[in-house]
Amino acid sequence: MAGLSSPGLLYKLRLNWKKTTAAAIFGIGGSYYGVDRFRAYCIRRSICQRAKVFSEEFLAHPTDECRRMTVFLNPSVDRGNPRKVFEKNIAPIFHIAGIDVTVIESEYEGHLRTLMGYMDKGLSGIVVAGGDGSVQEAVTGLLRRTDEASIASVPIGIIPMGKRNTLASKLFKSEASEVRQLCNAALAIVLGNTQPVDVMSLKSQSTSQPAVFTIGQLQWGLFRDTDRTLDSFWWSGRLRGFLAYLWPTLKGPWPKQRQISVSAPGNAAADASTAESNASNSADRSWLGRDVDTTAVEVSSPLVAGNDSHEITLKVWPASIDKGSFVGYGWRKHVLRQHTDDLPTEYQLSASEFQLNLPEDEVSWFSIDGEMYEAQSIRIKLLPKKLKVFVPER
């Protein structure tokens, strides 16, 4: 009968419920961590095996020339230790594929732009390990060279390691796993498949500053100003996007309106959001050169806009935006991480060239691929198929 008086296992667990709960939490968390580590290992191994097979076919003869590439690593990207991430996920794939890799870390903002002036035209590729801003610096540096016509033939590889990776998401299939994204981008560079991309040239109308080049996007106005405040709400975690879009609706006048002027060639394709505007456009497109009251402007390259017409897409939002719709847009974009484009625009234009005139009585800012530039009247011109980028197998 002594055995009946001793407490059982369930009784002991209930008696020490705090320790039991802590052990369960750590046990479950540890198992998830272990599964993720194992999956990442399997992904790296699988990609390395594919790279090895390709290298054996590519370097079938001992006299075959080894490919040389320079990797530019942005050490300030939002990835913890970017050098460690690169050495663990990317470098083994390049090495096993027989690629001679030189890694250079940028030291300050604009450094990549300067380094592009010294790149050898004999390289097999230029790899940018960073976000959209790093890619924009590299593209601008290459196309500001006096020999830009010849250096533009060197393909560019993009490793998505930044806070903003819009360009990489357009080139590669979006995956839930960070490791798979990195490894797929590296494998695309190893396999050597390239695709020509259009580049936008952004030239100031009022100063002699050299042009800025991008294969991404320019933003100005309400959405750009709101996105710049995201880091101010870091303490709210994933809700920071919701709070950043809620805050402007609670303070000051809503929304902040500005007057701009848009000019485009007479054959520009226009899409207005209202039937009244459509009716006027069918007979007369003189509004393209008129002043427009707006809250925000967005200019996208064909790669970001997702069109094959080799035209720039310019969106102009109306002067009035509903507060609820604006906050909902921020919720879907930053909290649910959905690619959303459901806020109605006033006008949407497509052309190979634009002139955007902004108000000169106040200081405002452009966001070009996430990088800040002082806003001013600019001329936007498309350079079709100006560069080549590495893309995955189709």
Tab-separated table of N, CA and C in Angstrom, residues 44 71-92 94 103-107 127-131 134 159-163 165 178 182:
chain	number	residue	atom	x	y	z
A	44	ARG	N	21.075	24.575	-47.899
A	44	ARG	CA	22.453	24.885	-48.313
A	44	ARG	C	23.088	23.700	-49.021
A	71	VAL	N	32.291	40.992	-55.089
A	71	VAL	CA	31.107	41.089	-54.245
A	71	VAL	C	31.240	42.322	-53.366
A	72	PHE	N	30.232	43.174	-53.399
A	72	PHE	CA	30.203	44.366	-52.555
A	72	PHE	C	29.197	44.118	-51.432
A	73	LEU	N	29.709	44.121	-50.216
A	73	LEU	CA	28.904	43.792	-49.044
A	73	LEU	C	28.650	45.048	-48.225
A	74	ASN	N	27.386	45.323	-47.966
A	74	ASN	CA	27.012	46.470	-47.136
A	74	ASN	C	26.975	46.018	-45.678
A	75	PRO	N	27.933	46.418	-44.844
A	75	PRO	CA	27.984	45.930	-43.460
A	75	PRO	C	26.908	46.503	-42.559
A	76	SER	N	26.168	47.513	-43.038
A	76	SER	CA	25.156	48.147	-42.195
A	76	SER	C	23.754	47.633	-42.473
A	77	VAL	N	23.622	46.564	-43.265
A	77	VAL	CA	22.298	46.045	-43.579
A	77	VAL	C	21.676	45.430	-42.336
A	78	ASP	N	20.360	45.268	-42.383
A	78	ASP	CA	19.595	44.818	-41.224
A	78	ASP	C	19.585	43.292	-41.146
A	79	ARG	N	20.751	42.685	-40.993
A	79	ARG	CA	20.844	41.237	-40.944
A	79	ARG	C	21.735	40.770	-39.790
A	80	GLY	N	21.887	41.555	-38.745
A	80	GLY	CA	22.739	41.156	-37.637
A	80	GLY	C	24.192	41.306	-38.013
A	81	ASN	N	24.822	40.194	-38.398
A	81	ASN	CA	26.217	40.184	-38.834
A	81	ASN	C	26.245	39.807	-40.311
A	82	PRO	N	26.204	40.781	-41.228
A	82	PRO	CA	26.096	40.451	-42.663
A	82	PRO	C	27.285	39.655	-43.187
A	83	ARG	N	28.482	39.931	-42.654
A	83	ARG	CA	29.655	39.178	-43.115
A	83	ARG	C	29.507	37.698	-42.762
A	84	LYS	N	29.022	37.419	-41.560
A	84	LYS	CA	28.819	36.038	-41.139
A	84	LYS	C	27.735	35.368	-41.974
A	85	VAL	N	26.660	36.106	-42.250
A	85	VAL	CA	25.583	35.568	-43.092
A	85	VAL	C	26.109	35.232	-44.480
A	86	PHE	N	26.941	36.108	-45.027
A	86	PHE	CA	27.501	35.866	-46.355
A	86	PHE	C	28.414	34.645	-46.350
A	87	GLU	N	29.305	34.562	-45.387
A	87	GLU	CA	30.258	33.447	-45.341
A	87	GLU	C	29.557	32.119	-45.120
A	88	LYS	N	28.427	32.150	-44.445
A	88	LYS	CA	27.732	30.902	-44.131
A	88	LYS	C	26.825	30.436	-45.261
A	89	ASN	N	26.192	31.364	-45.969
A	89	ASN	CA	25.177	30.993	-46.954
A	89	ASN	C	25.599	31.180	-48.402
A	90	ILE	N	26.384	32.205	-48.689
A	90	ILE	CA	26.686	32.564	-50.074
A	90	ILE	C	28.065	32.085	-50.518
A	91	ALA	N	29.075	32.353	-49.706
A	91	ALA	CA	30.454	32.048	-50.098
A	91	ALA	C	30.663	30.579	-50.476
A	92	PRO	N	30.137	29.597	-49.712
A	92	PRO	CA	30.361	28.191	-50.110
A	92	PRO	C	29.827	27.866	-51.496
A	94	PHE	N	29.581	29.947	-54.107
A	94	PHE	CA	30.495	30.514	-55.093
A	94	PHE	C	31.781	29.696	-55.187
A	103	VAL	N	35.758	39.996	-52.073
A	103	VAL	CA	34.722	40.631	-51.253
A	103	VAL	C	35.229	41.983	-50.762
A	104	ILE	N	34.432	43.026	-51.010
A	104	ILE	CA	34.757	44.386	-50.566
A	104	ILE	C	33.591	44.909	-49.747
A	105	GLU	N	33.875	45.415	-48.553
A	105	GLU	CA	32.841	45.991	-47.706
A	105	GLU	C	32.808	47.507	-47.877
A	106	SER	N	31.608	48.043	-48.074
A	106	SER	CA	31.472	49.498	-48.152
A	106	SER	C	31.653	50.090	-46.756
A	107	GLU	N	32.167	51.322	-46.700
A	107	GLU	CA	32.515	51.935	-45.416
A	107	GLU	C	31.627	53.121	-45.052
A	127	VAL	N	28.517	41.670	-57.956
A	127	VAL	CA	27.488	41.187	-57.036
A	127	VAL	C	27.312	42.198	-55.915
A	128	VAL	N	26.070	42.599	-55.669
A	128	VAL	CA	25.741	43.541	-54.598
A	128	VAL	C	24.967	42.789	-53.534
A	129	ALA	N	25.577	42.636	-52.359
A	129	ALA	CA	24.920	41.983	-51.215
A	129	ALA	C	24.405	43.073	-50.293
A	130	GLY	N	23.154	43.422	-50.455
A	130	GLY	CA	22.555	44.502	-49.680
A	130	GLY	C	21.108	44.679	-50.090
A	131	GLY	N	20.570	45.854	-49.817
A	131	GLY	CA	19.193	46.137	-50.166
A	131	GLY	C	19.075	46.960	-51.435
A	134	SER	N	21.645	49.842	-51.865
A	134	SER	CA	22.977	49.433	-52.309
A	134	SER	C	22.997	49.200	-53.817
A	159	ILE	N	22.070	40.050	-54.117
A	159	ILE	CA	21.851	39.178	-52.965
A	159	ILE	C	20.990	39.948	-51.967
A	160	PRO	N	19.758	39.521	-51.704
A	160	PRO	CA	18.845	40.310	-50.855
A	160	PRO	C	19.212	40.241	-49.373
A	161	MET	N	19.978	41.230	-48.920
A	161	MET	CA	20.401	41.256	-47.520
A	161	MET	C	20.048	42.574	-46.844
A	162	GLY	N	19.187	43.375	-47.439
A	162	GLY	CA	18.855	44.676	-46.882
A	162	GLY	C	17.509	44.700	-46.196
A	163	LYS	N	17.169	45.864	-45.671
A	163	LYS	CA	15.867	46.053	-45.039
A	163	LYS	C	14.772	46.142	-46.093
A	165	ASN	N	14.030	44.985	-49.991
A	165	ASN	CA	14.520	44.116	-51.065
A	165	ASN	C	13.470	43.967	-52.168
A	178	GLU	N	14.515	32.769	-45.149
A	178	GLU	CA	15.573	33.715	-45.515
A	178	GLU	C	16.741	33.000	-46.177
A	182	LEU	N	18.486	33.696	-50.005
A	182	LEU	CA	19.907	33.976	-50.228
A	182	LEU	C	20.533	32.937	-51.148
